[in-house]
PDB file of C-alpha atoms in Angstrom:
ATOM      1  CA  MET A1104       3.006   0.576  -2.697  1.00  0.00           C
ATOM      2  CA  SER A1105       1.483   1.255   0.687  1.00  0.00           C
ATOM      3  CA  PRO A1106       2.739   4.091   2.908  1.00  0.00           C
ATOM      4  CA  VAL A1107       4.218   1.587   5.356  1.00  0.00           C
ATOM      5  CA  GLU A1108       6.146  -0.181   2.562  1.00  0.00           C
ATOM      6  CA  PHE A1109       7.323   3.165   1.220  1.00  0.00           C
ATOM      7  CA  LEU A1110       8.546   4.336   4.625  1.00  0.00           C
ATOM      8  CA  SER A1111      10.258   0.994   5.269  1.00  0.00           C
ATOM      9  CA  LEU A1112      12.394   1.711   2.187  1.00  0.00           C
ATOM     10  CA  PHE A1113      12.665   5.495   2.453  1.00  0.00           C
ATOM     11  CA  VAL A1114      13.827   5.814   6.069  1.00  0.00           C
ATOM     12  CA  PRO A1115      16.841   3.439   5.819  1.00  0.00           C
ATOM     13  CA  ALA A1116      17.841   4.949   2.462  1.00  0.00           C
ATOM     14  CA  SER A1117      17.709   8.514   3.791  1.00  0.00           C
ATOM     15  CA  LEU A1118      19.667   7.540   6.914  1.00  0.00           C
ATOM     16  CA  ALA A1119      22.339   5.941   4.740  1.00  0.00           C
ATOM     17  CA  LEU A1120      22.601   9.136   2.679  1.00  0.00           C
ATOM     18  CA  ASN A1121      22.903  11.240   5.845  1.00  0.00           C
ATOM     19  CA  PHE A1122      25.847   9.169   7.106  1.00  0.00           C
ATOM     20  CA  TYR A1123      27.634   9.064   3.745  1.00  0.00           C
ATOM     21  CA  PRO A1124      30.948  10.955   4.090  1.00  0.00           C
ATOM     22  CA  GLY A1125      30.120  13.936   1.889  1.00  0.00           C
ATOM     23  CA  PRO A1126      30.521  17.696   2.288  1.00  0.00           C
ATOM     24  CA  ASN A1127      27.945  17.917   5.091  1.00  0.00           C
ATOM     25  CA  ASN A1128      29.702  15.412   7.315  1.00  0.00           C
ATOM     26  CA  VAL A1129      33.167  16.782   6.545  1.00  0.00           C
ATOM     27  CA  PHE A1130      31.911  20.246   7.480  1.00  0.00           C
ATOM     28  CA  ALA A1131      30.393  18.908  10.718  1.00  0.00           C
ATOM     29  CA  LEU A1132      33.682  17.188  11.600  1.00  0.00           C
ATOM     30  CA  SER A1133      35.525  20.429  10.891  1.00  0.00           C
ATOM     31  CA  ASN A1134      33.144  22.300  13.199  1.00  0.00           C
ATOM     32  CA  ALA A1135      33.706  19.698  15.921  1.00  0.00           C
ATOM     33  CA  ALA A1136      37.489  19.981  15.565  1.00  0.00           C
ATOM     34  CA  ARG A1137      37.426  23.778  15.610  1.00  0.00           C
ATOM     35  CA  HIS A1138      34.688  24.501  18.129  1.00  0.00           C
ATOM     36  CA  GLY A1139      34.090  21.349  20.156  1.00  0.00           C
ATOM     37  CA  LEU A1140      31.505  18.607  20.111  1.00  0.00           C
ATOM     38  CA  GLU A1141      28.741  20.568  21.841  1.00  0.00           C
ATOM     39  CA  ALA A1142      28.920  23.475  19.381  1.00  0.00           C
ATOM     40  CA  SER A1143      28.993  21.058  16.471  1.00  0.00           C
ATOM     41  CA  LEU A1144      25.929  19.203  17.736  1.00  0.00           C
ATOM     42  CA  ARG A1145      24.004  22.463  18.146  1.00  0.00           C
ATOM     43  CA  ALA A1146      25.056  23.578  14.665  1.00  0.00           C
ATOM     44  CA  SER A1147      23.933  20.259  13.175  1.00  0.00           C
ATOM     45  CA  LEU A1148      20.345  21.325  13.857  1.00  0.00           C
ATOM     46  CA  GLY A1149      20.790  23.658  10.879  1.00  0.00           C
ATOM     47  CA  ARG A1150      21.609  20.665   8.702  1.00  0.00           C
ATOM     48  CA  GLN A1151      18.532  18.798   9.898  1.00  0.00           C
ATOM     49  CA  LEU A1152      16.333  21.841   9.203  1.00  0.00           C
ATOM     50  CA  ALA A1153      17.730  22.012   5.655  1.00  0.00           C
ATOM     51  CA  TYR A1154      17.043  18.309   5.101  1.00  0.00           C
ATOM     52  CA  GLY A1155      13.470  18.779   6.321  1.00  0.00           C
ATOM     53  CA  GLY A1156      12.980  21.707   3.950  1.00  0.00           C
ATOM     54  CA  LEU A1157      14.348  19.739   1.015  1.00  0.00           C
ATOM     55  CA  VAL A1158      12.112  16.757   1.772  1.00  0.00           C
ATOM     56  CA  ALA A1159       9.096  19.084   2.011  1.00  0.00           C
ATOM     57  CA  ALA A1160       9.983  20.751  -1.315  1.00  0.00           C
ATOM     58  CA  LEU A1161      10.295  17.356  -2.981  1.00  0.00           C
ATOM     59  CA  ALA A1162       6.969  16.260  -1.513  1.00  0.00           C
ATOM     60  CA  LEU A1163       5.367  19.389  -2.995  1.00  0.00           C
ATOM     61  CA  GLY A1164       6.656  18.527  -6.489  1.00  0.00           C
ATOM     62  CA  LEU A1165       9.889  20.477  -6.850  1.00  0.00           C
ATOM     63  CA  GLY A1166      11.731  17.331  -7.931  1.00  0.00           C
ATOM     64  CA  ALA A1167       9.311  16.747 -10.806  1.00  0.00           C
ATOM     65  CA  LEU A1168       9.667  20.373 -11.894  1.00  0.00           C
ATOM     66  CA  VAL A1169      13.465  20.202 -11.916  1.00  0.00           C
ATOM     67  CA  LEU A1170      13.414  16.910 -13.834  1.00  0.00           C
ATOM     68  CA  ARG A1171      11.357  18.540 -16.587  1.00  0.00           C
ATOM     69  CA  SER A1172      13.838  21.426 -16.907  1.00  0.00           C
ATOM     70  CA  PRO A1173      17.363  20.058 -17.506  1.00  0.00           C
ATOM     71  CA  GLY A1174      18.792  23.582 -17.836  1.00  0.00           C
ATOM     72  CA  VAL A1175      17.463  24.615 -14.435  1.00  0.00           C
ATOM     73  CA  PHE A1176      18.765  21.382 -12.921  1.00  0.00           C
ATOM     74  CA  LEU A1177      22.244  21.981 -14.374  1.00  0.00           C
ATOM     75  CA  ALA A1178      22.272  25.592 -13.177  1.00  0.00           C
ATOM     76  CA  LEU A1179      21.265  24.537  -9.650  1.00  0.00           C
ATOM     77  CA  ARG A1180      23.936  21.841  -9.557  1.00  0.00           C
ATOM     78  CA  LEU A1181      26.665  24.200 -10.788  1.00  0.00           C
ATOM     79  CA  ALA A1182      25.700  26.968  -8.353  1.00  0.00           C
ATOM     80  CA  ALA A1183      25.667  24.524  -5.456  1.00  0.00           C
ATOM     81  CA  ALA A1184      28.997  22.978  -6.485  1.00  0.00           C
ATOM     82  CA  LEU A1185      30.623  26.422  -6.732  1.00  0.00           C
ATOM     83  CA  PHE A1186      29.319  27.304  -3.288  1.00  0.00           C
ATOM     84  CA  LEU A1187      30.787  24.105  -1.833  1.00  0.00           C
ATOM     85  CA  VAL A1188      34.154  24.910  -3.441  1.00  0.00           C
ATOM     86  CA  PHE A1189      33.935  28.372  -1.883  1.00  0.00           C
ATOM     87  CA  ILE A1190      33.203  26.896   1.571  1.00  0.00           C
ATOM     88  CA  GLY A1191      36.085  24.417   1.174  1.00  0.00           C
ATOM     89  CA  LEU A1192      38.546  27.137   0.177  1.00  0.00           C
ATOM     90  CA  ARG A1193      37.364  29.324   3.041  1.00  0.00           C
ATOM     91  CA  LEU A1194      37.995  26.512   5.515  1.00  0.00           C
ATOM     92  CA  TRP A1195      41.343  25.641   3.973  1.00  0.00           C
ATOM     93  CA  LEU A1196      42.627  29.222   3.971  1.00  0.00           C
ATOM     94  CA  ARG A1197      41.537  29.998   7.530  1.00  0.00           C
ATOM     95  CA  SER A1198      44.141  30.343  10.189  1.00  0.00           C
ATOM     96  CA  ALA A1199      44.836  27.456  12.524  1.00  0.00           C
ATOM     97  CA  PRO A1200      41.855  26.412  14.602  1.00  0.00           C
ATOM     98  CA  ARG A1201      41.363  28.278  17.815  1.00  0.00           C
ATOM     99  CA  PRO A1202      41.339  25.984  20.803  1.00  0.00           C
ATOM    100  CA  VAL A1203      38.021  25.246  22.431  1.00  0.00           C
ATOM    101  CA  ALA A1204      37.542  27.145  25.667  1.00  0.00           C
ATOM    102  CA  VAL A1205      38.375  25.421  28.922  1.00  0.00           C
ATOM    103  CA  ASP A1206      34.687  25.235  29.841  1.00  0.00           C
ATOM    104  CA  GLY A1207      33.995  23.306  26.598  1.00  0.00           C
ATOM    105  CA  TRP A1208      31.941  26.073  24.980  1.00  0.00           C
ATOM    106  CA  SER A1209      32.923  27.506  21.638  1.00  0.00           C
ATOM    107  CA  ARG A1210      33.590  31.217  21.316  1.00  0.00           C
ATOM    108  CA  GLU A1211      32.110  31.105  17.795  1.00  0.00           C
ATOM    109  CA  PRO A1212      28.603  32.581  17.519  1.00  0.00           C
ATOM    110  CA  ALA A1213      26.108  29.697  17.536  1.00  0.00           C
ATOM    111  CA  GLY A1214      23.958  31.403  14.904  1.00  0.00           C
ATOM    112  CA  ARG A1215      26.820  31.500  12.415  1.00  0.00           C
ATOM    113  CA  LEU A1216      27.611  27.806  12.847  1.00  0.00           C
ATOM    114  CA  PHE A1217      23.904  26.966  12.513  1.00  0.00           C
ATOM    115  CA  ARG A1218      23.621  29.112   9.359  1.00  0.00           C
ATOM    116  CA  ASP A1219      26.718  27.592   7.784  1.00  0.00           C
ATOM    117  CA  GLU A1220      25.511  24.031   8.458  1.00  0.00           C
ATOM    118  CA  PHE A1221      22.096  24.892   7.006  1.00  0.00           C
ATOM    119  CA  THR A1222      23.600  26.480   3.892  1.00  0.00           C
ATOM    120  CA  VAL A1223      25.993  23.636   3.153  1.00  0.00           C
ATOM    121  CA  ALA A1224      23.251  21.030   3.601  1.00  0.00           C
ATOM    122  CA  PHE A1225      20.675  22.989   1.595  1.00  0.00           C
ATOM    123  CA  LEU A1226      23.022  23.618  -1.325  1.00  0.00           C
ATOM    124  CA  ASN A1227      24.667  20.183  -1.338  1.00  0.00           C
ATOM    125  CA  PRO A1228      23.993  18.827  -4.847  1.00  0.00           C
ATOM    126  CA  LYS A1229      22.883  15.334  -3.825  1.00  0.00           C
TER     127      LYS A1229
END
């Protein structure tokens, strides 16, 4: 398969996975509801950085290594699933969302939103 053929299959498939309504997109929607669209869009850069890191790790052979070690794969999946449950419970148990400021900017630190988006995307057991 040529690189052009590979990319013609890979790019649409990866876009479809990114738009699938999983934990990453639910978390992004929650950020938008709590902190406004602009803060959510800035935070989504953390998700994109995580995706880039995962693609790079797979390109360097991490996927092949994990496939050869079923125990490691199971441990990674369980740890990631537990983290996502933790994030979900944390969101659920939070107080009511604070309204977005009149000027449209969130009062939430941008670094924290970025970090949370990165962590959820990086640990999402896709």
